[in-house]
GROMACS .gro file of C-alpha atoms in nm:
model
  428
    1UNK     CA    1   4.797  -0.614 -10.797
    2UNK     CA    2   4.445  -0.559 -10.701
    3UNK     CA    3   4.382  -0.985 -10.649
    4UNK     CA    4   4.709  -0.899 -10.393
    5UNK     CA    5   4.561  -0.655 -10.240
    6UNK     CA    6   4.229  -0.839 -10.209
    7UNK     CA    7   4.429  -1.127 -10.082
    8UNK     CA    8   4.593  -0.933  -9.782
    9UNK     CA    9   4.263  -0.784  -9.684
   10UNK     CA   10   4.134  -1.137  -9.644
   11UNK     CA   11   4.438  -1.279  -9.449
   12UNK     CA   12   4.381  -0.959  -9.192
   13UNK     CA   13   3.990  -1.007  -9.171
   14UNK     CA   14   4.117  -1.397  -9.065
   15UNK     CA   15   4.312  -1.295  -8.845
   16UNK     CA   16   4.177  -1.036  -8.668
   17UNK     CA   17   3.840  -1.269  -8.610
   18UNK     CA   18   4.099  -1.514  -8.438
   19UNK     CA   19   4.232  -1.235  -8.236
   20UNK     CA   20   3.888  -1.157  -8.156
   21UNK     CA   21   3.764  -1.536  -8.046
   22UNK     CA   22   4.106  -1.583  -7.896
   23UNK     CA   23   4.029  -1.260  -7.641
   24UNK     CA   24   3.681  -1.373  -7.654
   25UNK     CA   25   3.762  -1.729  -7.523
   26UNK     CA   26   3.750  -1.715  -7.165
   27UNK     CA   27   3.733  -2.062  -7.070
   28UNK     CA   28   4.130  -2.107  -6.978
   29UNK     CA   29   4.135  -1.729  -6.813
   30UNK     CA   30   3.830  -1.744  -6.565
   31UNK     CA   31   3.924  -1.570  -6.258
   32UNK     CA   32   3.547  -1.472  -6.122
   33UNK     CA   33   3.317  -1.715  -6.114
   34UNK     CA   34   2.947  -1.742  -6.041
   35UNK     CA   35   2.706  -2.050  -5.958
   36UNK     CA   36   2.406  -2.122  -6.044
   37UNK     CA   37   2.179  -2.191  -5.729
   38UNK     CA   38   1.830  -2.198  -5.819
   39UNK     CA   39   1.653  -2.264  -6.160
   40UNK     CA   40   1.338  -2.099  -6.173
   41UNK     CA   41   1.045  -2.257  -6.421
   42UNK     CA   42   0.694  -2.161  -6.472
   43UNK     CA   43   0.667  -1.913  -6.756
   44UNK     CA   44   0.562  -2.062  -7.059
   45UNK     CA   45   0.695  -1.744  -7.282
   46UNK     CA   46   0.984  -1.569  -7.340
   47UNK     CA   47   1.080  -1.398  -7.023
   48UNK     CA   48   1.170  -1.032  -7.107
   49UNK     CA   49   1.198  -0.838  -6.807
   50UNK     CA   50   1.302  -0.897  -6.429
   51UNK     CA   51   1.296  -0.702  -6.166
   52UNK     CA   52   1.402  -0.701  -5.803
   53UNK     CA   53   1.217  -0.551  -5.468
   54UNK     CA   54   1.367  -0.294  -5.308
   55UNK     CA   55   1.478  -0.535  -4.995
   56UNK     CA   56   1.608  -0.822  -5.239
   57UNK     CA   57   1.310  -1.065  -5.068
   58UNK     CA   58   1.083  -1.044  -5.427
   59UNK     CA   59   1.182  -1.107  -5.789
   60UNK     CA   60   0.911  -0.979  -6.051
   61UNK     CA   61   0.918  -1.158  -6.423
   62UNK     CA   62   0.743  -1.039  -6.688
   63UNK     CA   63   0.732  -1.284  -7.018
   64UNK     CA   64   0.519  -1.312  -7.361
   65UNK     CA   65   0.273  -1.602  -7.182
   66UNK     CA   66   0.086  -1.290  -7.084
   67UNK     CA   67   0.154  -1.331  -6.680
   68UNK     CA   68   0.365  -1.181  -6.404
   69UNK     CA   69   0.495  -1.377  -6.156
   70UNK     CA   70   0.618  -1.265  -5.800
   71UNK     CA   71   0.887  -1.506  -5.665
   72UNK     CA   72   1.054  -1.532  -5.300
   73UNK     CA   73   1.410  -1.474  -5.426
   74UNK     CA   74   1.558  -1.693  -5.156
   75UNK     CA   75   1.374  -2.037  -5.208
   76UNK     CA   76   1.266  -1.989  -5.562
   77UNK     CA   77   0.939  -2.052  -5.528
   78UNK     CA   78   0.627  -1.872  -5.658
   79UNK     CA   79   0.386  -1.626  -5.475
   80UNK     CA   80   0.210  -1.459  -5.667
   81UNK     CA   81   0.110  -1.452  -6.039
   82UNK     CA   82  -0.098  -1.169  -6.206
   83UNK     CA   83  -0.296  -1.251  -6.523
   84UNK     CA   84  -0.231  -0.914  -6.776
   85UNK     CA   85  -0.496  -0.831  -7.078
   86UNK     CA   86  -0.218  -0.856  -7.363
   87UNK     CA   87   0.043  -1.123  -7.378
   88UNK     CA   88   0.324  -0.887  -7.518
   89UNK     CA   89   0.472  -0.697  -7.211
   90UNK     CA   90   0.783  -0.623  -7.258
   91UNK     CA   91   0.892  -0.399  -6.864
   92UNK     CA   92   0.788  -0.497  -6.518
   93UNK     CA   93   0.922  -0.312  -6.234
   94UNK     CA   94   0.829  -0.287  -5.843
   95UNK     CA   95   0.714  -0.002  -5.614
   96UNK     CA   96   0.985   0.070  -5.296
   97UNK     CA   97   0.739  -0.057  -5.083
   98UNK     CA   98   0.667  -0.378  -5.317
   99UNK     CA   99   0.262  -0.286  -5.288
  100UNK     CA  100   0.234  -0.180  -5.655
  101UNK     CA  101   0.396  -0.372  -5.948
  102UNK     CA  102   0.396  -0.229  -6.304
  103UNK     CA  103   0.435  -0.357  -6.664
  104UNK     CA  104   0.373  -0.267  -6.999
  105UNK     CA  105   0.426  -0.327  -7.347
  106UNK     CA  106   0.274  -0.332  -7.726
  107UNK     CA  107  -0.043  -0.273  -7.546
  108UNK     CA  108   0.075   0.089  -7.543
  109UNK     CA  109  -0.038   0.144  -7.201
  110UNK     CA  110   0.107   0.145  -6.839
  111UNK     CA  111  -0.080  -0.089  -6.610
  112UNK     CA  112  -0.045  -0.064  -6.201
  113UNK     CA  113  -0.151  -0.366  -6.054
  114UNK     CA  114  -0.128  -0.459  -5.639
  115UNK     CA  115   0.074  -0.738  -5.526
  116UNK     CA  116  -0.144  -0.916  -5.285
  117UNK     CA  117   0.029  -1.264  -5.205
  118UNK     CA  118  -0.171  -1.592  -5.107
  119UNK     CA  119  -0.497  -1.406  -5.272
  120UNK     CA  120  -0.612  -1.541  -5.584
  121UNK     CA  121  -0.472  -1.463  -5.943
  122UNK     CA  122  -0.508  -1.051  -5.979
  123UNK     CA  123  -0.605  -0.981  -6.278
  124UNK     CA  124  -0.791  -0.665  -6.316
  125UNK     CA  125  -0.514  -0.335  -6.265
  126UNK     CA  126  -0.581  -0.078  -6.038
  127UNK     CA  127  -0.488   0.187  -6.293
  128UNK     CA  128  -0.429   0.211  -6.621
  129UNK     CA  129  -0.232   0.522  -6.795
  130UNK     CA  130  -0.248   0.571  -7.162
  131UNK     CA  131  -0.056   0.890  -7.310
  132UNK     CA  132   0.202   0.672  -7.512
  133UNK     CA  133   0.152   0.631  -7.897
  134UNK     CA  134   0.346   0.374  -7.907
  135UNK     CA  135   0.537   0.009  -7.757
  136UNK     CA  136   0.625   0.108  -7.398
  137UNK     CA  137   0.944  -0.072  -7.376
  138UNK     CA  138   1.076   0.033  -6.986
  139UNK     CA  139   0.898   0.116  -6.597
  140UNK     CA  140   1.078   0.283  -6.301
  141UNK     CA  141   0.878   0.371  -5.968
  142UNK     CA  142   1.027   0.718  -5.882
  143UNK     CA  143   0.824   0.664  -5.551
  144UNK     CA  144   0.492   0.518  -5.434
  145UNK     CA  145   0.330   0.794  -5.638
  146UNK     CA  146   0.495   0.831  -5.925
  147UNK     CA  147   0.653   0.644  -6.209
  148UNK     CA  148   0.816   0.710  -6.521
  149UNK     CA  149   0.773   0.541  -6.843
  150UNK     CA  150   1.012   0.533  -7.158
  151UNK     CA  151   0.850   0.421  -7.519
  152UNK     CA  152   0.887   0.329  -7.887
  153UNK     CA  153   0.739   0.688  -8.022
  154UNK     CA  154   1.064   0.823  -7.813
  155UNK     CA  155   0.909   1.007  -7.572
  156UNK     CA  156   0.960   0.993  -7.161
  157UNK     CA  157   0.662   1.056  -6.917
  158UNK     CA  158   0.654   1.118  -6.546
  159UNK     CA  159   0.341   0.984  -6.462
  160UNK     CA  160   0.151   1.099  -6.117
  161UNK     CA  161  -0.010   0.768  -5.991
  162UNK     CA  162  -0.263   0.982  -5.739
  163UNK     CA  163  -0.404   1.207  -6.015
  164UNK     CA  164  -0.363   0.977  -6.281
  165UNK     CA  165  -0.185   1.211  -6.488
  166UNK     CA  166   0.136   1.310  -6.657
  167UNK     CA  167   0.333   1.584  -6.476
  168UNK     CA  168   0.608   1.568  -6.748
  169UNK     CA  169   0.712   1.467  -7.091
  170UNK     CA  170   1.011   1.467  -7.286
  171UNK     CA  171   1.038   1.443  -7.639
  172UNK     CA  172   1.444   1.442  -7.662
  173UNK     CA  173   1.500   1.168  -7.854
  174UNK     CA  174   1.470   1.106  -8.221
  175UNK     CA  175   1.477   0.736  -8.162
  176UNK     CA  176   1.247   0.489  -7.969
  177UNK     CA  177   1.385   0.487  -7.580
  178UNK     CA  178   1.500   0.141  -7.494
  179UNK     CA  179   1.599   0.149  -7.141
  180UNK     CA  180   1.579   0.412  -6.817
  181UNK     CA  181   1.789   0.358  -6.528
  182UNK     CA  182   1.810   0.604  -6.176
  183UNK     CA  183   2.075   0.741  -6.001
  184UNK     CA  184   1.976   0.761  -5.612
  185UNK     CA  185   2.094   1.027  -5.433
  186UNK     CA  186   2.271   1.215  -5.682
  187UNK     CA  187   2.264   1.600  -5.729
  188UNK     CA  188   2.225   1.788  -6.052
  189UNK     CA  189   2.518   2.009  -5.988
  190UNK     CA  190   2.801   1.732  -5.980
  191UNK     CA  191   2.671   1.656  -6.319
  192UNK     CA  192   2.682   1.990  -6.556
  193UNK     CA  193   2.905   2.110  -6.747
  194UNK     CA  194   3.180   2.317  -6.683
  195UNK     CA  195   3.084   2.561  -6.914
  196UNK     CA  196   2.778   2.568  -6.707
  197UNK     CA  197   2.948   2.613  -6.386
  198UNK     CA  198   2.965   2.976  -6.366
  199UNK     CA  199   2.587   2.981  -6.340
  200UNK     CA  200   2.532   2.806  -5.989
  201UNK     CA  201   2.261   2.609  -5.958
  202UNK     CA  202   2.249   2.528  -5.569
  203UNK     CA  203   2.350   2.855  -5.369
  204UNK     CA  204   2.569   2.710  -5.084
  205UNK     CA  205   2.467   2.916  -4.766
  206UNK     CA  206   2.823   2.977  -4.659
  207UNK     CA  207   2.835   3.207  -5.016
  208UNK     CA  208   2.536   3.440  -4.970
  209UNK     CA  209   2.717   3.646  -4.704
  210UNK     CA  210   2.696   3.932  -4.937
  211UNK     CA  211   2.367   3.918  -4.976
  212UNK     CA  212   2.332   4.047  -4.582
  213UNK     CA  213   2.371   4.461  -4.722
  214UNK     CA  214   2.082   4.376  -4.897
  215UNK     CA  215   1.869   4.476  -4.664
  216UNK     CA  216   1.886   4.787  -4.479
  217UNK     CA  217   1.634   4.747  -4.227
  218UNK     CA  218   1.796   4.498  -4.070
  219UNK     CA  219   2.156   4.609  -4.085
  220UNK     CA  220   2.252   4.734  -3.741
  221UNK     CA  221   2.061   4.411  -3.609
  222UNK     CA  222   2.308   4.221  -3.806
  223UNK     CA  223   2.704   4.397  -3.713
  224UNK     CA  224   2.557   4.366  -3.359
  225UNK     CA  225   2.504   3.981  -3.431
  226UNK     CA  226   2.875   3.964  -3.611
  227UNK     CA  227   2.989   4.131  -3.300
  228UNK     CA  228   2.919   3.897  -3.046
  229UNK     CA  229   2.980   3.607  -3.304
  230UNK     CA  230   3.289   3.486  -3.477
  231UNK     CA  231   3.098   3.358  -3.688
  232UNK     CA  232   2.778   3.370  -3.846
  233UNK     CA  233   2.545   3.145  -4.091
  234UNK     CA  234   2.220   3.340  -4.177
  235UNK     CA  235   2.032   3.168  -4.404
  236UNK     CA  236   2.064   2.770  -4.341
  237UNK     CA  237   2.029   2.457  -4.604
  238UNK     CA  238   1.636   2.486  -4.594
  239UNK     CA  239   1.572   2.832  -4.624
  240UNK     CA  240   1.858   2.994  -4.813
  241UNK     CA  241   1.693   3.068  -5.124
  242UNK     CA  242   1.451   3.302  -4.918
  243UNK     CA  243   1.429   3.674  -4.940
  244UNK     CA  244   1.570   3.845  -4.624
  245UNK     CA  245   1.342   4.001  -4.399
  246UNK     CA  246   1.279   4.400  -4.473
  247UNK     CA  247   1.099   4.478  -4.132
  248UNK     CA  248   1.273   4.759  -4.055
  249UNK     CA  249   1.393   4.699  -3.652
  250UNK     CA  250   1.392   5.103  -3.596
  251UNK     CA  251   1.005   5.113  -3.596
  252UNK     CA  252   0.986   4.825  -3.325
  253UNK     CA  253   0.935   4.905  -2.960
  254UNK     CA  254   1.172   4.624  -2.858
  255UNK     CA  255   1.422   4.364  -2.943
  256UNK     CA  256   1.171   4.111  -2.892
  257UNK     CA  257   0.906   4.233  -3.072
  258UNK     CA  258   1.193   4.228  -3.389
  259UNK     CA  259   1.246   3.800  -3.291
  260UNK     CA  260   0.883   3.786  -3.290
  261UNK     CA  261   0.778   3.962  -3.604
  262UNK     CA  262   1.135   3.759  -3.780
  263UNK     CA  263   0.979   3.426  -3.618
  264UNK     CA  264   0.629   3.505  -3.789
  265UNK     CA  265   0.728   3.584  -4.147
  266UNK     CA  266   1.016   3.279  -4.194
  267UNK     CA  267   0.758   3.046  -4.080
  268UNK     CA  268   0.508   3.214  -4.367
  269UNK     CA  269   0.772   3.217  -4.582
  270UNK     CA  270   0.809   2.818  -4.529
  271UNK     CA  271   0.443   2.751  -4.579
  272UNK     CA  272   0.430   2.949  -4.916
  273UNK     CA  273   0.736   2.762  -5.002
  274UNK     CA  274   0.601   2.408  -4.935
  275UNK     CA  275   0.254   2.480  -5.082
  276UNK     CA  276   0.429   2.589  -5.411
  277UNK     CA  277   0.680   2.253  -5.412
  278UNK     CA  278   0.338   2.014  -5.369
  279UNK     CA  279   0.135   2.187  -5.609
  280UNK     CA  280   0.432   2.147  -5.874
  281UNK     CA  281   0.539   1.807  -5.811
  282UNK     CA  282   0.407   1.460  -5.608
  283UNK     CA  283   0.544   1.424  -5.298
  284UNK     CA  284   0.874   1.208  -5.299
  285UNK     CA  285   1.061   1.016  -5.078
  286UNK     CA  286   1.452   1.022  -5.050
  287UNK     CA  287   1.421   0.611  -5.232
  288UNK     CA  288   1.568   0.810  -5.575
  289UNK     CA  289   1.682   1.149  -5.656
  290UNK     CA  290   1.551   1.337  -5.898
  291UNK     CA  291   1.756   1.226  -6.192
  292UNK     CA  292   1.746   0.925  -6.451
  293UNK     CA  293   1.962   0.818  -6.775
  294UNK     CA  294   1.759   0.691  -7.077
  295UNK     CA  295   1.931   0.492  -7.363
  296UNK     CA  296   1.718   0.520  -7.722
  297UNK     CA  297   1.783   0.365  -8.066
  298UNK     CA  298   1.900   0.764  -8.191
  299UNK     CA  299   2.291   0.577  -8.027
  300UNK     CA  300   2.285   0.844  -7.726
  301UNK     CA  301   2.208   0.877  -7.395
  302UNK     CA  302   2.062   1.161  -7.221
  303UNK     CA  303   2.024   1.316  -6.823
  304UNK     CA  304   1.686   1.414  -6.699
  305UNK     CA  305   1.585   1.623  -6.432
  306UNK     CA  306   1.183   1.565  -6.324
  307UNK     CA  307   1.202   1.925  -6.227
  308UNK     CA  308   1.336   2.035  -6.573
  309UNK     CA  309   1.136   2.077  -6.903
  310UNK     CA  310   1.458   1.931  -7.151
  311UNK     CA  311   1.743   1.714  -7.080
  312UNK     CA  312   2.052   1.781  -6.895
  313UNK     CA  313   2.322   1.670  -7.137
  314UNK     CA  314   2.323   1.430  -7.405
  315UNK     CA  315   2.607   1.169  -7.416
  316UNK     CA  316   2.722   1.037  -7.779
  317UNK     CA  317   2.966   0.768  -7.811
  318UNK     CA  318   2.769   0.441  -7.974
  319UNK     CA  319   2.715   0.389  -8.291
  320UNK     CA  320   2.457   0.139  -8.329
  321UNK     CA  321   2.089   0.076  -8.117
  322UNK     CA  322   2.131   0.126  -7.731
  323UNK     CA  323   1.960  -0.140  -7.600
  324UNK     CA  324   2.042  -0.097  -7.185
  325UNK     CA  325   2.192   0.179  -6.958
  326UNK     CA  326   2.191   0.126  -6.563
  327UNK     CA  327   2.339   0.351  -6.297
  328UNK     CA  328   2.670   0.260  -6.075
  329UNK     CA  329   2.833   0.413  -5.800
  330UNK     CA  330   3.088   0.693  -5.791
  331UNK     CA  331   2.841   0.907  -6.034
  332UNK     CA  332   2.893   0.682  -6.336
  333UNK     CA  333   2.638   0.461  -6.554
  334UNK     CA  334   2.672   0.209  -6.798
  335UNK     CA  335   2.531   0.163  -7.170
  336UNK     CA  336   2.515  -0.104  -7.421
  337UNK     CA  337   2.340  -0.194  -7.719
  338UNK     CA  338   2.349  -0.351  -8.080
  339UNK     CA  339   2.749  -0.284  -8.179
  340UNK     CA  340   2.871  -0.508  -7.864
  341UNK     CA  341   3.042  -0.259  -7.622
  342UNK     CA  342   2.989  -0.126  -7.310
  343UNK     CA  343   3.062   0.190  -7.241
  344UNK     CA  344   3.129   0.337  -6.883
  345UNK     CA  345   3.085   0.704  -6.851
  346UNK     CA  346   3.168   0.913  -6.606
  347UNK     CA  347   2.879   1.222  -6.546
  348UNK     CA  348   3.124   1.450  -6.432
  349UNK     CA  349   3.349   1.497  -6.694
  350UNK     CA  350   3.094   1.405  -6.937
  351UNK     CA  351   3.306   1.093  -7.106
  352UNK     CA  352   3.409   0.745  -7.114
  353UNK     CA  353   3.656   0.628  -6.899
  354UNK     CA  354   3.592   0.256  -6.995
  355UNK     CA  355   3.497   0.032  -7.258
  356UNK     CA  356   3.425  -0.392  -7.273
  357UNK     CA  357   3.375  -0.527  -7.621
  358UNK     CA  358   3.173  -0.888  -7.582
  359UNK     CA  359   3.178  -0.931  -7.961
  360UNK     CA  360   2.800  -0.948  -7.991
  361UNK     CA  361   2.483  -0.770  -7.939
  362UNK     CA  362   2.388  -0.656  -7.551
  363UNK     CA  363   2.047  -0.712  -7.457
  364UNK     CA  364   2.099  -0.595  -7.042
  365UNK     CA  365   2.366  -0.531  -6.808
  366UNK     CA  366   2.440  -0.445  -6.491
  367UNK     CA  367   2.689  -0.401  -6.192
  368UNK     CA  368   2.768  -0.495  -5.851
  369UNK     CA  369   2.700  -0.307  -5.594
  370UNK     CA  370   3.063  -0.180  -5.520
  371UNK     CA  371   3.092  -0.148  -5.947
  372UNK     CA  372   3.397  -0.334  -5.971
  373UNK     CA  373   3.215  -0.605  -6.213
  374UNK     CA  374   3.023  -0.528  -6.466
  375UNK     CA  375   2.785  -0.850  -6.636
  376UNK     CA  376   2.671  -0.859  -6.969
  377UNK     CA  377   2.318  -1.024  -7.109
  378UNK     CA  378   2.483  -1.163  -7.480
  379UNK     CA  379   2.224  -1.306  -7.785
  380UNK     CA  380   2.478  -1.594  -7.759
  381UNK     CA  381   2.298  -1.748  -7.431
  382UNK     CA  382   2.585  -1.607  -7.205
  383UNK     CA  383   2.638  -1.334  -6.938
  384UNK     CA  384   2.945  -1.218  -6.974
  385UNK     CA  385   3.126  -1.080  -6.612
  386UNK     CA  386   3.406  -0.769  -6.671
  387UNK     CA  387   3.677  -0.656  -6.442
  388UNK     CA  388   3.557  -0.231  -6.418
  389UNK     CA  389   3.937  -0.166  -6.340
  390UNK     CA  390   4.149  -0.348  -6.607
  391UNK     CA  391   3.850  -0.393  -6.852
  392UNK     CA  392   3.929  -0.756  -6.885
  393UNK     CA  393   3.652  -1.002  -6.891
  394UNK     CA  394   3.673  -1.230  -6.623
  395UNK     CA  395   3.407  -1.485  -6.663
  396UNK     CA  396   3.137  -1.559  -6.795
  397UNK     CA  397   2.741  -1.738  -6.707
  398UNK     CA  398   2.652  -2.000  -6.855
  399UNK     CA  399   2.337  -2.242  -6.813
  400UNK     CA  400   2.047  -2.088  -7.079
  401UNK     CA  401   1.968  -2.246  -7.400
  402UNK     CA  402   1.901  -1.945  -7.567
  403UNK     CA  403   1.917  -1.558  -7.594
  404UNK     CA  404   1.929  -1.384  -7.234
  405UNK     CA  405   1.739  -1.092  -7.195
  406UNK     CA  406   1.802  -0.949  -6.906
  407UNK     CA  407   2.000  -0.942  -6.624
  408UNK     CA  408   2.005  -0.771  -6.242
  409UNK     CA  409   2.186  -0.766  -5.933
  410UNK     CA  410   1.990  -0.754  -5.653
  411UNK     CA  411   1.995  -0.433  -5.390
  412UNK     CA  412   2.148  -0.612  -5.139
  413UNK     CA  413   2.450  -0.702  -5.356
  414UNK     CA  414   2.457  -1.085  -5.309
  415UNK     CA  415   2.255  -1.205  -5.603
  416UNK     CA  416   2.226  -1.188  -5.935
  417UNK     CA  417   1.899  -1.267  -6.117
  418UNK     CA  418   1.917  -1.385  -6.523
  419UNK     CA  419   1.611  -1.427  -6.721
  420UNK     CA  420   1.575  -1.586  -7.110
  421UNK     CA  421   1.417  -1.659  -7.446
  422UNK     CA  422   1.397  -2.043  -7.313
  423UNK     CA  423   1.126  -1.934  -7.086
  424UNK     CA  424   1.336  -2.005  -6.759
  425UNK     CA  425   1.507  -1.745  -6.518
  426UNK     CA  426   1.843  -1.846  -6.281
  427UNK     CA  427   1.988  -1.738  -5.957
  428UNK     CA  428   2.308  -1.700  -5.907
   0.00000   0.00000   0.00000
């Protein structure tokens, strides 16, 4: 009975593996396909990490030959190449403005070097941060002035370029932090809970109405306002969070004395507010919001806020190492790692709404710019391509000898950049 039993488990394990290579098999089922248009040689390492500028001209590659190289994405050739001290980076990553390019890696440290094309070979970084205790193993500019850096001893710093200092660290994880991706232009409050929704976190002005009895002084000033206006909005998008004005109008000589002394204490009140907002943070551009998504080896992935102290929420759902998480549209991100699926989550209702098995272990992945495909870097020399609305895959890139390590889509949404363990990187 028990050799039976044996014997059926066998004949399922077959044939579910057949299932699996049969689904896996996309060679008679392509429906999206994507060419190769430039090869790209000169590293004589493993290329680990890519990255693209922010106007899709540049491509940064960072591989174990100890160099970066700065490419003109559109003929493939090279423009720049920065010598580094240690050979094992493992992140690169560019600045908006594509000034400042940044690496790091088993060195423990994050370097910021300039990108000065047609100079000679840079090799000496214009600043070097150390705070990490161990491997840092991603880079994202949150601005000109600011990065943030994820490592192997699991923590996450926000790193002020101009001071040379850390603003902020995080110490969430219990696992080392494999991969940081940002979500531009997204708000905090889309993203929380709904058991946290009763405590609001952006006042809209349109709901403060009752906070107009508040103060007395200024009470007849305001019915004869609502008087001789249907309607009224007293405290606008920049100053809402401000305390109403007390001066009591009864003890002025004159309406316009009241406009004038109102006038003279909102502007104070916007000066106090704006030296309190540089002192706390760098300044920041409207490039990225405020918020990121980390991946770690502890299978979860967690929300950050650079303005908060912990992490936002915490999403479980993997059960092995997550290797890669990158942001989409519509308020969603991806993740992938060591068990071979990639899950899409929605930060709104705080779930998955869809997953793509590729049968083997993720290295990078990333989507197009509209998210309706999602591409897979594979250990099996293959990018994998996903439909985001069936789940199916739909093709798959082919052309490296070996492992691919990463993959990216450029900003524009017209290219897609592959780099791999057999030291070569392809456009497509």
């Amino acid at each position: 009975e028990i050799q039976a039993i044996r014997s059926q488990l066998k004949s399922l394990r077959t044939s579910i593996k057949n299932s699996n290579t049969a689904l896996f098999n996309t060679s008679n089922t392509i429906q999206f396909e994507l060419k190769s248009r430039r090869l790209m040689r000169g590293h004589y390492g493993k290329v680990y990490s890519i990255a693209w500028s922010s106007d899709s001209s540049r491509i940064v590659s960072a591989a174990q030959d100890g160099k970066l190289l700065v490419w003109n994405a559109r003929t493939g050739n090279k423009v720049n190449a920065i010598l580094l001290r240690s050979n094992w980076v493992m992140t690169c990553a560019f600045a908006p403005s594509s000034r400042l390019v940044a690496c790091g890696g088993l060195d423990n440290l994050v370097n910021i070097y300039e990108n000065k094309e047609g100079e000679d070979f840079v090799s000496q970084p214009i600043l070097e941060l150390s705070k990490h205790s161990g491997y840092v193993s991603n880079i994202q500019f949150m601005d000109e002035s600011s990065v943030i850096s994820a490592s192997g001893d699991a923590s996450i710093i926000y790193w002020d370029l101009e001071k040379k200092v850390p603003v902020n660290t995080w110490n969430c994880h219990t696992g080392d932090v494999m991969s940081l991706a940002l979500l531009p232009n997204a708000q905090v409050s889309d993203f929380r809970s709904c058991a946290d929704s009763q405590q609001t976190l952006f006042s809209s002005p349109n709901t403060n109405k009752d906070l107009l009895e508040t103060s007395t002084g200024i009470k007849d000033e305001l019915n004869e306002s609502v008087n001789n206006n249907d309607s009224i909005n007293l405290l606008n998008s920049e100053d809402h969070e401000k305390p109403l004005n007390s001066l009591n109008a009864e003890n002025c000589e004159s309406q316009n004395e009241v406009e004038k002394h109102e006038e003279h204490d909102k502007q104070d009140s916007k000066d106090e507010i704006k030296e309190k907002t540089t002192q706390e943070t760098p300044a920041k551009n409207n490039y990225f919001s405020n918020l990121f998504i980390s991946g770690s080896c502890d299978t979860s992935c967690k929300l950050f806020d650079l303005r908060e102290k912990f992490s936002v929420y915490s999403y479980e759902g993997h059960k092995e190492d997550i290797n890669a998480v990158s942001s989409m549209a519509a308020n969603c991100f991806l993740s992938g790692g060591d068990e071979g699926i990639v899950n899409l989550w929605d930060m709104r209702s705080h779930s998955v709404i869809g997953k793509f098995e590729t049968f083997n272990s993720i290295s990078d992945i990333t989507a197009s710019k509209s998210g309706r495909i999602v591409m897979a870097a594979l250990d099996d020399k293959d990018c994998v391509i996903f439909n985001t609305l069936t789940g199916e895959m739909i093709g798959r890139m082919s052309g490296h000898e070996r492992k691919v390590s990463c993959v990216k889509v450029s900003p524009s949404g017209s290219s897609v950049v592959t780099g791999s363990w057999d030291r070569t990187m392809r456009l497509w």
